[in-house]
GROMACS .gro file of C-alpha atoms in nm:
model
  444
    1MET     CA    1  -0.308   0.140  -0.419
    2LEU     CA    2  -0.108   0.250  -0.133
    3PRO     CA    3   0.138  -0.010   0.028
    4ALA     CA    4   0.048  -0.052   0.387
    5VAL     CA    5   0.392   0.045   0.527
    6LEU     CA    6   0.398   0.420   0.615
    7ALA     CA    7   0.408   0.573   0.955
    8LEU     CA    8   0.310   0.881   0.799
    9GLY     CA    9  -0.390   2.089   1.252
   10LEU     CA   10  -0.594   2.183   0.977
   11LEU     CA   11  -0.409   2.455   0.783
   12SER     CA   12  -0.475   2.536   0.425
   13ALA     CA   13  -0.167   2.748   0.349
   14CYS     CA   14   0.097   2.668   0.607
   15GLY     CA   15   0.372   2.847   0.416
   16SER     CA   16   0.193   3.181   0.480
   17ASP     CA   17   0.209   3.141   0.861
   18ASP     CA   18   0.282   3.505   0.979
   19ASP     CA   19   0.496   3.396   1.264
   20ALA     CA   20   0.716   3.172   1.068
   21ALA     CA   21   0.748   3.429   0.795
   22ALA     CA   22   0.851   3.684   1.054
   23ASP     CA   23   1.124   3.460   1.169
   24GLY     CA   24   1.244   3.399   0.818
   25LYS     CA   25   1.144   3.035   0.836
   26VAL     CA   26   0.950   2.833   0.593
   27THR     CA   27   0.653   2.622   0.734
   28ILE     CA   28   0.537   2.309   0.552
   29GLU     CA   29   0.252   2.077   0.646
   30VAL     CA   30   0.322   1.696   0.604
   31ALA     CA   31   0.108   1.392   0.614
   32ILE     CA   32   0.065   1.173   0.914
   33ASP     CA   33  -0.164   0.861   0.897
   34GLN     CA   34  -0.500   0.890   1.059
   35GLY     CA   35  -0.584   0.692   1.368
   36LEU     CA   36  -0.224   0.622   1.490
   37GLU     CA   37  -0.176   0.513   1.848
   38GLN     CA   38   0.004   0.760   2.080
   39GLY     CA   39   0.340   0.582   2.054
   40ALA     CA   40   0.347   0.616   1.668
   41ILE     CA   41   0.250   0.981   1.699
   42ASP     CA   42   0.529   1.035   1.963
   43ALA     CA   43   0.783   0.866   1.725
   44PHE     CA   44   0.674   1.085   1.440
   45GLU     CA   45   0.704   1.406   1.651
   46ALA     CA   46   1.045   1.299   1.767
   47ARG     CA   47   1.149   1.264   1.404
   48VAL     CA   48   1.008   1.615   1.339
   49ALA     CA   49   1.217   1.753   1.621
   50GLN     CA   50   1.526   1.592   1.482
   51PHE     CA   51   1.450   1.739   1.129
   52GLU     CA   52   1.392   2.092   1.263
   53LYS     CA   53   1.718   2.070   1.464
   54ASP     CA   54   1.914   1.993   1.151
   55ASN     CA   55   1.701   2.237   0.943
   56PRO     CA   56   1.645   2.546   1.172
   57ASP     CA   57   1.503   2.747   0.889
   58VAL     CA   58   1.203   2.492   0.848
   59VAL     CA   59   0.889   2.446   1.061
   60VAL     CA   60   0.707   2.116   1.016
   61LYS     CA   61   0.343   2.084   1.108
   62SER     CA   62   0.152   1.762   1.065
   63LYS     CA   63  -0.195   1.684   0.925
   64GLU     CA   64  -0.390   1.367   0.954
   65TYR     CA   65  -0.427   1.214   0.608
   66THR     CA   66  -0.468   0.879   0.459
   67TRP     CA   67  -0.508   0.842   0.082
   68THR     CA   68  -0.844   0.702  -0.021
   69GLY     CA   69  -0.948   0.643  -0.376
   70THR     CA   70  -1.305   0.780  -0.344
   71THR     CA   71  -1.197   1.115  -0.178
   72PHE     CA   72  -0.863   1.203  -0.313
   73ALA     CA   73  -0.984   1.391  -0.622
   74ALA     CA   74  -1.203   1.604  -0.420
   75GLU     CA   75  -0.940   1.684  -0.170
   76LEU     CA   76  -0.690   1.771  -0.442
   77ALA     CA   77  -0.949   1.995  -0.614
   78GLY     CA   78  -1.046   2.161  -0.275
   79GLY     CA   79  -0.690   2.225  -0.189
   80THR     CA   80  -0.712   2.056   0.156
   81LEU     CA   81  -0.409   1.830   0.101
   82PRO     CA   82  -0.095   1.892   0.303
   83ASP     CA   83   0.226   2.025   0.128
   84VAL     CA   84   0.373   1.672   0.125
   85PHE     CA   85   0.135   1.378   0.083
   86PRO     CA   86   0.161   1.014  -0.017
   87ILE     CA   87  -0.003   0.880  -0.343
   88PRO     CA   88  -0.010   0.533  -0.489
   89PHE     CA   89   0.221   0.456  -0.799
   90THR     CA   90  -0.103   0.437  -1.003
   91ASP     CA   91  -0.177   0.794  -0.956
   92GLY     CA   92   0.162   0.940  -1.036
   93ARG     CA   93   0.162   0.976  -1.416
   94GLY     CA   94  -0.184   1.128  -1.435
   95LEU     CA   95  -0.118   1.390  -1.166
   96ILE     CA   96   0.216   1.482  -1.353
   97GLU     CA   97   0.046   1.508  -1.692
   98ARG     CA   98  -0.225   1.732  -1.551
   99LYS     CA   99   0.037   1.928  -1.344
  100GLN     CA  100  -0.156   1.862  -1.029
  101ILE     CA  101   0.160   1.820  -0.814
  102ALA     CA  102   0.460   2.031  -0.809
  103ASN     CA  103   0.751   1.966  -1.041
  104ILE     CA  104   1.031   1.899  -0.798
  105SER     CA  105   1.255   1.727  -1.048
  106THR     CA  106   1.544   1.975  -1.028
  107LEU     CA  107   1.552   1.929  -0.649
  108VAL     CA  108   1.541   1.558  -0.674
  109ASP     CA  109   1.832   1.560  -0.916
  110GLU     CA  110   2.044   1.706  -0.641
  111LEU     CA  111   1.988   1.406  -0.407
  112PRO     CA  112   2.285   1.183  -0.385
  113TYR     CA  113   2.079   0.870  -0.475
  114ALA     CA  114   1.883   1.028  -0.758
  115ASP     CA  115   2.030   0.783  -1.025
  116GLU     CA  116   1.998   0.481  -0.807
  117PHE     CA  117   1.632   0.411  -0.814
  118ASN     CA  118   1.510   0.073  -0.953
  119PRO     CA  119   1.388   0.202  -1.296
  120ASN     CA  120   1.071   0.000  -1.276
  121VAL     CA  121   0.990   0.190  -0.946
  122ALA     CA  122   1.126   0.528  -1.066
  123GLN     CA  123   0.898   0.550  -1.360
  124ALA     CA  124   0.592   0.569  -1.141
  125GLY     CA  125   0.696   0.931  -1.038
  126GLU     CA  126   0.847   1.042  -1.369
  127ASP     CA  127   0.706   1.244  -1.652
  128ALA     CA  128   0.738   1.121  -2.017
  129ASP     CA  129   1.087   1.273  -2.039
  130GLY     CA  130   1.218   1.097  -1.728
  131ALA     CA  131   1.202   1.389  -1.486
  132MET     CA  132   1.099   1.274  -1.139
  133TRP     CA  133   0.810   1.483  -1.010
  134ALA     CA  134   0.727   1.248  -0.715
  135ILE     CA  135   0.965   1.030  -0.513
  136PRO     CA  136   0.922   0.653  -0.458
  137ILE     CA  137   0.923   0.596  -0.092
  138ALA     CA  138   0.797   0.243  -0.061
  139ALA     CA  139   0.721  -0.061  -0.275
  140TYR     CA  140   0.521  -0.379  -0.215
  141GLY     CA  141   0.406  -0.709  -0.348
  142GLN     CA  142   0.067  -0.858  -0.228
  143GLY     CA  143   0.073  -1.100   0.050
  144LEU     CA  144  -0.168  -1.335   0.209
  145HIS     CA  145  -0.197  -1.225   0.574
  146TYR     CA  146  -0.322  -1.476   0.831
  147ASN     CA  147  -0.413  -1.502   1.198
  148ARG     CA  148  -0.185  -1.767   1.362
  149THR     CA  149  -0.412  -1.791   1.671
  150LEU     CA  150  -0.728  -1.872   1.439
  151PHE     CA  151  -0.511  -2.119   1.257
  152GLU     CA  152  -0.424  -2.300   1.590
  153GLN     CA  153  -0.781  -2.298   1.709
  154ALA     CA  154  -0.884  -2.460   1.381
  155GLY     CA  155  -0.613  -2.737   1.422
  156LEU     CA  156  -0.405  -2.585   1.145
  157ASP     CA  157  -0.023  -2.530   1.155
  158PRO     CA  158   0.054  -2.158   1.149
  159ASP     CA  159   0.406  -2.227   1.039
  160ALA     CA  160   0.273  -2.410   0.731
  161PRO     CA  161   0.035  -2.164   0.574
  162PRO     CA  162  -0.152  -2.253   0.252
  163THR     CA  163   0.055  -2.255  -0.080
  164THR     CA  164  -0.239  -2.313  -0.326
  165TRP     CA  165  -0.583  -2.164  -0.359
  166ASP     CA  166  -0.738  -2.497  -0.280
  167GLU     CA  167  -0.553  -2.496   0.048
  168VAL     CA  168  -0.661  -2.136   0.114
  169ARG     CA  169  -1.033  -2.259   0.071
  170ALA     CA  170  -0.992  -2.567   0.286
  171ASP     CA  171  -0.820  -2.361   0.561
  172ALA     CA  172  -1.086  -2.080   0.542
  173LYS     CA  173  -1.357  -2.333   0.593
  174ALA     CA  174  -1.168  -2.500   0.881
  175ILE     CA  175  -1.127  -2.163   1.052
  176ALA     CA  176  -1.484  -2.062   0.995
  177ASP     CA  177  -1.630  -2.394   1.114
  178ALA     CA  178  -1.406  -2.403   1.428
  179THR     CA  179  -1.408  -2.047   1.540
  180GLY     CA  180  -1.720  -1.883   1.388
  181GLN     CA  181  -1.493  -1.605   1.238
  182ALA     CA  182  -1.449  -1.523   0.870
  183GLY     CA  183  -1.194  -1.779   0.738
  184TYR     CA  184  -1.108  -1.558   0.443
  185ALA     CA  185  -1.234  -1.194   0.376
  186GLN     CA  186  -1.226  -0.988   0.072
  187MET     CA  187  -1.218  -0.596   0.019
  188THR     CA  188  -1.509  -0.473  -0.191
  189GLN     CA  189  -1.534  -0.096  -0.193
  190SER     CA  190  -1.358   0.239  -0.221
  191ASN     CA  191  -1.166   0.092  -0.528
  192THR     CA  192  -1.025  -0.183  -0.316
  193GLY     CA  193  -1.262  -0.452  -0.444
  194GLY     CA  194  -1.123  -0.395  -0.793
  195TRP     CA  195  -0.761  -0.382  -0.651
  196ILE     CA  196  -0.788  -0.725  -0.485
  197LEU     CA  197  -0.988  -0.876  -0.763
  198THR     CA  198  -0.717  -0.773  -0.997
  199SER     CA  199  -0.463  -0.936  -0.760
  200LEU     CA  200  -0.653  -1.261  -0.781
  201ILE     CA  201  -0.676  -1.238  -1.165
  202TYR     CA  202  -0.307  -1.191  -1.179
  203ALA     CA  203  -0.244  -1.476  -0.948
  204ASN     CA  204  -0.445  -1.696  -1.188
  205GLY     CA  205  -0.254  -1.582  -1.486
  206GLY     CA  206  -0.481  -1.315  -1.634
  207ARG     CA  207  -0.476  -0.937  -1.675
  208VAL     CA  208  -0.739  -0.665  -1.678
  209GLU     CA  209  -0.608  -0.450  -1.960
  210SER     CA  210  -0.347  -0.446  -2.230
  211VAL     CA  211  -0.159  -0.147  -2.364
  212GLU     CA  212  -0.006  -0.119  -2.703
  213GLY     CA  213   0.133   0.222  -2.786
  214ASP     CA  214  -0.149   0.471  -2.719
  215THR     CA  215  -0.422   0.205  -2.725
  216ALA     CA  216  -0.558   0.047  -2.416
  217THR     CA  217  -0.787  -0.251  -2.431
  218ALA     CA  218  -0.990  -0.389  -2.148
  219THR     CA  219  -0.937  -0.762  -2.075
  220VAL     CA  220  -1.186  -0.795  -1.794
  221ASP     CA  221  -1.413  -1.067  -1.934
  222THR     CA  222  -1.166  -1.352  -1.938
  223PRO     CA  223  -1.156  -1.708  -1.811
  224GLU     CA  224  -0.903  -1.599  -1.536
  225ALA     CA  225  -1.141  -1.333  -1.407
  226LYS     CA  226  -1.433  -1.575  -1.417
  227ALA     CA  227  -1.239  -1.834  -1.223
  228SER     CA  228  -1.140  -1.578  -0.965
  229LEU     CA  229  -1.508  -1.475  -0.904
  230GLU     CA  230  -1.623  -1.835  -0.903
  231TYR     CA  231  -1.374  -1.908  -0.636
  232LEU     CA  232  -1.508  -1.630  -0.418
  233LYS     CA  233  -1.861  -1.750  -0.486
  234GLN     CA  234  -1.763  -2.091  -0.352
  235LEU     CA  235  -1.606  -1.962  -0.032
  236ARG     CA  236  -1.904  -1.743   0.027
  237TRP     CA  237  -2.213  -1.958  -0.072
  238GLU     CA  238  -2.092  -2.321  -0.066
  239ASP     CA  239  -1.845  -2.301   0.229
  240ASN     CA  240  -1.997  -2.009   0.428
  241SER     CA  241  -1.637  -1.918   0.514
  242MET     CA  242  -1.631  -1.542   0.448
  243GLY     CA  243  -1.824  -1.407   0.756
  244ALA     CA  244  -2.096  -1.154   0.723
  245ASN     CA  245  -1.921  -0.820   0.612
  246PHE     CA  246  -1.902  -0.782   0.238
  247LEU     CA  247  -1.828  -0.406   0.245
  248TYR     CA  248  -1.478  -0.395   0.353
  249ASP     CA  249  -1.220  -0.135   0.248
  250TRP     CA  250  -0.851  -0.118   0.335
  251GLY     CA  251  -0.914   0.039   0.674
  252THR     CA  252  -1.197  -0.164   0.790
  253ILE     CA  253  -1.056  -0.505   0.693
  254ASN     CA  254  -0.740  -0.418   0.887
  255GLN     CA  255  -0.951  -0.339   1.190
  256ASP     CA  256  -1.131  -0.661   1.181
  257PHE     CA  257  -0.822  -0.859   1.107
  258ALA     CA  258  -0.635  -0.710   1.394
  259ALA     CA  259  -0.945  -0.779   1.618
  260GLY     CA  260  -0.914  -1.150   1.542
  261LYS     CA  261  -1.228  -1.155   1.327
  262ILE     CA  262  -1.059  -1.269   0.998
  263GLY     CA  263  -0.847  -1.572   0.944
  264MET     CA  264  -0.692  -1.462   0.605
  265TYR     CA  265  -0.704  -1.167   0.351
  266VAL     CA  266  -0.498  -1.039   0.066
  267SER     CA  267  -0.329  -0.698   0.091
  268GLY     CA  268   0.019  -0.535   0.055
  269GLY     CA  269   0.278  -0.760   0.201
  270GLY     CA  270   0.426  -0.483   0.422
  271ASN     CA  271   0.098  -0.416   0.612
  272TYR     CA  272   0.227  -0.508   0.950
  273GLY     CA  273   0.310  -0.163   1.051
  274ASN     CA  274  -0.037  -0.025   0.985
  275LEU     CA  275  -0.188  -0.325   1.152
  276PHE     CA  276   0.014  -0.267   1.472
  277THR     CA  277   0.021   0.126   1.485
  278GLN     CA  278  -0.342   0.190   1.380
  279ASN     CA  279  -0.530  -0.123   1.484
  280GLY     CA  280  -0.361  -0.260   1.788
  281LEU     CA  281  -0.260  -0.593   1.634
  282ASN     CA  282  -0.125  -0.853   1.874
  283PRO     CA  283   0.223  -0.954   1.724
  284ASP     CA  284   0.156  -1.322   1.833
  285ASP     CA  285  -0.143  -1.340   1.614
  286TYR     CA  286   0.031  -1.228   1.292
  287GLY     CA  287   0.153  -1.426   1.003
  288VAL     CA  288   0.206  -1.356   0.629
  289THR     CA  289   0.281  -1.570   0.327
  290VAL     CA  290   0.308  -1.514  -0.047
  291VAL     CA  291  -0.007  -1.514  -0.266
  292PRO     CA  292  -0.048  -1.846  -0.436
  293LEU     CA  293   0.038  -1.829  -0.806
  294GLU     CA  294  -0.149  -2.059  -1.049
  295GLY     CA  295  -0.137  -2.045  -1.435
  296ASP     CA  296   0.127  -2.011  -1.702
  297ASP     CA  297   0.144  -1.631  -1.681
  298ALA     CA  298   0.068  -1.578  -1.308
  299GLY     CA  299   0.225  -1.304  -1.097
  300VAL     CA  300   0.196  -1.107  -0.787
  301LEU     CA  301   0.046  -0.754  -0.816
  302GLY     CA  302   0.301  -0.506  -0.706
  303GLY     CA  303   0.291  -0.126  -0.647
  304GLY     CA  304   0.412   0.138  -0.418
  305THR     CA  305   0.381   0.482  -0.276
  306LEU     CA  306   0.511   0.817  -0.396
  307ALA     CA  307   0.565   1.128  -0.184
  308ALA     CA  308   0.430   1.426  -0.382
  309VAL     CA  309   0.441   1.793  -0.313
  310SER     CA  310   0.146   2.030  -0.350
  311ALA     CA  311   0.134   2.222  -0.677
  312LYS     CA  312   0.034   2.533  -0.465
  313ALA     CA  313   0.365   2.516  -0.262
  314SER     CA  314   0.609   2.801  -0.320
  315PRO     CA  315   0.967   2.730  -0.451
  316GLU     CA  316   1.075   2.771  -0.086
  317GLU     CA  317   0.821   2.534   0.041
  318GLN     CA  318   0.906   2.286  -0.228
  319ALA     CA  319   1.259   2.295  -0.131
  320ALA     CA  320   1.181   2.236   0.228
  321ALA     CA  321   0.938   1.959   0.122
  322VAL     CA  322   1.221   1.767  -0.053
  323LYS     CA  323   1.440   1.803   0.252
  324TRP     CA  324   1.164   1.646   0.454
  325ILE     CA  325   1.096   1.364   0.216
  326ASP     CA  326   1.478   1.289   0.201
  327PHE     CA  327   1.503   1.295   0.579
  328TYR     CA  328   1.188   1.115   0.673
  329TYR     CA  329   1.156   0.852   0.403
  330MET     CA  330   1.483   0.812   0.211
  331GLN     CA  331   1.794   0.851   0.425
  332LYS     CA  332   1.693   0.549   0.636
  333LEU     CA  333   1.721   0.349   0.313
  334THR     CA  334   2.049   0.489   0.207
  335ASP     CA  335   2.251   0.607   0.500
  336GLN     CA  336   2.353   0.393   0.800
  337GLU     CA  337   2.361   0.665   1.064
  338SER     CA  338   2.014   0.787   0.954
  339ALA     CA  339   1.881   0.434   0.945
  340VAL     CA  340   1.991   0.365   1.297
  341LEU     CA  341   1.856   0.701   1.420
  342ASP     CA  342   1.515   0.633   1.268
  343ALA     CA  343   1.500   0.290   1.393
  344GLN     CA  344   1.609   0.379   1.747
  345THR     CA  345   1.366   0.657   1.765
  346THR     CA  346   1.083   0.434   1.634
  347ALA     CA  347   1.180   0.149   1.880
  348ASP     CA  348   1.211   0.382   2.171
  349GLN     CA  349   0.833   0.461   2.137
  350GLY     CA  350   0.748   0.088   2.121
  351GLN     CA  351   0.679   0.105   1.743
  352PRO     CA  352   0.771  -0.158   1.491
  353VAL     CA  353   1.108  -0.172   1.337
  354GLY     CA  354   1.222  -0.413   1.053
  355ALA     CA  355   0.884  -0.527   0.890
  356PRO     CA  356   0.972  -0.653   0.541
  357GLN     CA  357   0.942  -0.430   0.237
  358LEU     CA  358   1.031  -0.460  -0.133
  359PRO     CA  359   1.335  -0.248  -0.229
  360VAL     CA  360   1.297   0.105  -0.380
  361PHE     CA  361   1.654   0.081  -0.503
  362ASP     CA  362   1.800  -0.272  -0.547
  363ARG     CA  363   1.790  -0.580  -0.332
  364ALA     CA  364   2.161  -0.545  -0.230
  365THR     CA  365   2.094  -0.200  -0.088
  366TYR     CA  366   1.784  -0.314   0.086
  367ASP     CA  367   1.970  -0.613   0.242
  368GLU     CA  368   2.253  -0.394   0.359
  369SER     CA  369   2.014  -0.138   0.524
  370GLN     CA  370   1.850  -0.434   0.714
  371THR     CA  371   2.197  -0.521   0.865
  372TRP     CA  372   2.234  -0.169   0.993
  373ILE     CA  373   1.919  -0.202   1.213
  374ALA     CA  374   1.928  -0.571   1.297
  375ASP     CA  375   1.981  -0.517   1.654
  376LEU     CA  376   1.683  -0.293   1.681
  377VAL     CA  377   1.432  -0.508   1.491
  378ASN     CA  378   1.132  -0.579   1.726
  379VAL     CA  379   0.877  -0.736   1.479
  380PRO     CA  380   0.828  -1.126   1.465
  381LEU     CA  381   1.028  -1.182   1.151
  382ASP     CA  382   1.022  -1.562   1.200
  383GLN     CA  383   0.647  -1.534   1.149
  384MET     CA  384   0.698  -1.356   0.824
  385THR     CA  385   0.946  -1.592   0.668
  386PRO     CA  386   0.685  -1.754   0.437
  387TYR     CA  387   0.655  -1.421   0.279
  388THR     CA  388   1.013  -1.309   0.291
  389ASP     CA  389   1.152  -1.641   0.171
  390GLY     CA  390   0.924  -1.634  -0.132
  391ILE     CA  391   0.838  -1.282  -0.251
  392PHE     CA  392   1.172  -1.219  -0.432
  393ASP     CA  393   1.114  -1.526  -0.643
  394GLN     CA  394   0.757  -1.433  -0.757
  395PRO     CA  395   0.704  -1.244  -1.081
  396LEU     CA  396   0.612  -0.898  -0.990
  397LEU     CA  397   0.359  -0.746  -1.206
  398PRO     CA  398   0.267  -0.377  -1.217
  399GLU     CA  399  -0.080  -0.249  -1.154
  400PRO     CA  400  -0.293  -0.162  -1.458
  401ALA     CA  401  -0.116   0.132  -1.637
  402ARG     CA  402  -0.418   0.320  -1.762
  403SER     CA  403  -0.716   0.466  -1.571
  404THR     CA  404  -0.620   0.244  -1.275
  405GLN     CA  405  -0.840   0.374  -0.999
  406GLU     CA  406  -1.135   0.418  -1.233
  407LEU     CA  407  -1.089   0.053  -1.355
  408TYR     CA  408  -1.079  -0.059  -0.985
  409ALA     CA  409  -1.390   0.136  -0.903
  410ALA     CA  410  -1.577  -0.027  -1.200
  411LEU     CA  411  -1.489  -0.374  -1.056
  412ASP     CA  412  -1.604  -0.299  -0.698
  413PRO     CA  413  -1.971  -0.366  -0.766
  414VAL     CA  414  -1.879  -0.703  -0.941
  415VAL     CA  415  -1.722  -0.837  -0.638
  416GLN     CA  416  -2.009  -0.696  -0.411
  417ALA     CA  417  -2.265  -0.859  -0.633
  418VAL     CA  418  -2.098  -1.210  -0.616
  419LEU     CA  419  -2.073  -1.197  -0.246
  420THR     CA  420  -2.422  -1.055  -0.165
  421ASP     CA  421  -2.637  -1.235  -0.428
  422GLU     CA  422  -2.606  -1.611  -0.450
  423ASN     CA  423  -2.774  -1.606  -0.798
  424ALA     CA  424  -2.543  -1.345  -0.933
  425ASP     CA  425  -2.454  -1.404  -1.306
  426ILE     CA  426  -2.074  -1.391  -1.325
  427ASP     CA  427  -2.080  -1.396  -1.710
  428ALA     CA  428  -2.327  -1.101  -1.724
  429LEU     CA  429  -2.130  -0.907  -1.461
  430LEU     CA  430  -1.802  -0.952  -1.638
  431ALA     CA  431  -1.950  -0.864  -1.979
  432SER     CA  432  -2.101  -0.546  -1.841
  433ALA     CA  433  -1.773  -0.460  -1.658
  434GLN     CA  434  -1.579  -0.512  -1.991
  435THR     CA  435  -1.795  -0.263  -2.156
  436THR     CA  436  -1.764  -0.010  -1.866
  437VAL     CA  437  -1.393  -0.037  -1.837
  438GLN     CA  438  -1.333  -0.017  -2.216
  439SER     CA  439  -1.545   0.308  -2.209
  440ILE     CA  440  -1.320   0.444  -1.932
  441LEU     CA  441  -1.008   0.354  -2.125
  442ASP     CA  442  -1.131   0.515  -2.448
  443LYS     CA  443  -1.191   0.839  -2.262
  444GLY     CA  444  -0.829   0.828  -2.156
   0.00000   0.00000   0.00000
């Protein structure tokens, strides 16, 4: 899935804009997140103006777009995507193998940091020969987001968030009992149910598939998966601590969390920016900590975002698109002057600067980049230390490598069933899901 960290017209072929062509300019359409508040839009437009000043032969137009697992394939097939668009790590290899995005690898090779990517991150955007078709722009590890105000109203210490799943359960019940809000909430649809269930399974030491060579085997029906679902069942039916909405996806759970209706939920650890710019989060309410890990082989699910270029883009548009990706996403990670300009522009519009991320390159590069913008940081970092102090010590596990989104989609109804039917048979649900996922993997 996409990390929640991007401040990302309706034109189907921007590069053919007659006026731009007459001026000898190349026009590209780039993604901007849907539903941003005006300050975030103003910050984005200011960055566009800066880019166009530095690149007078390029015109940048924006299109509202947010990747969603259930609609992306249709948008791709229908040709409605912008020229530059974000995709999750899990989609990279498949799109590359099917040649559904542009091969920009020769352009990427010319970037000064082309050889400096973390190899575990870089491979998400590379083909089998190591050529980079899509550029990693953000990485994440799952976090447990929590509402400090609801914690206080429930008599809990927001500076001491839960460190075990038993503590999460106890705190969720305390919040629900004291406030009437959901103590803990879970995504369940648009592939996010499978995504977060997989996160819980990883945190309990399990996996959902294994890959040896060309053979992928489903490992959905396991004790760790059963324990994860039983846990949700307890919160829902024994404790009544999960509220009344059991059809959340990434966007709607963010809305309710920012509105103070949810005490805790699991999502990408860098989600603060989206909560603030798209959902009006009150910074005083926000806290984030690491996901509890229990079990001998437990780890935190990690992933990230790639910037891809439309396969329909002309060579000139591809070159302009890579310049935009470099300017907008990458230079702030690698160049001090660019980092300060980006941070200052963003801060001037009242938008968040300095929310924690995982490194696209190495931790030393990341730590250095944070020193460049230290004076401009305007997010409550002290409320994020339970996450930042722990995430680098947690084993980071990649998302399932094969048929990832299809696997997640197959697990959505399993989570929904457990949360909406008190008599749901978890054993039967997992056995059925095991068969379904194996069938998906066998198709390749």
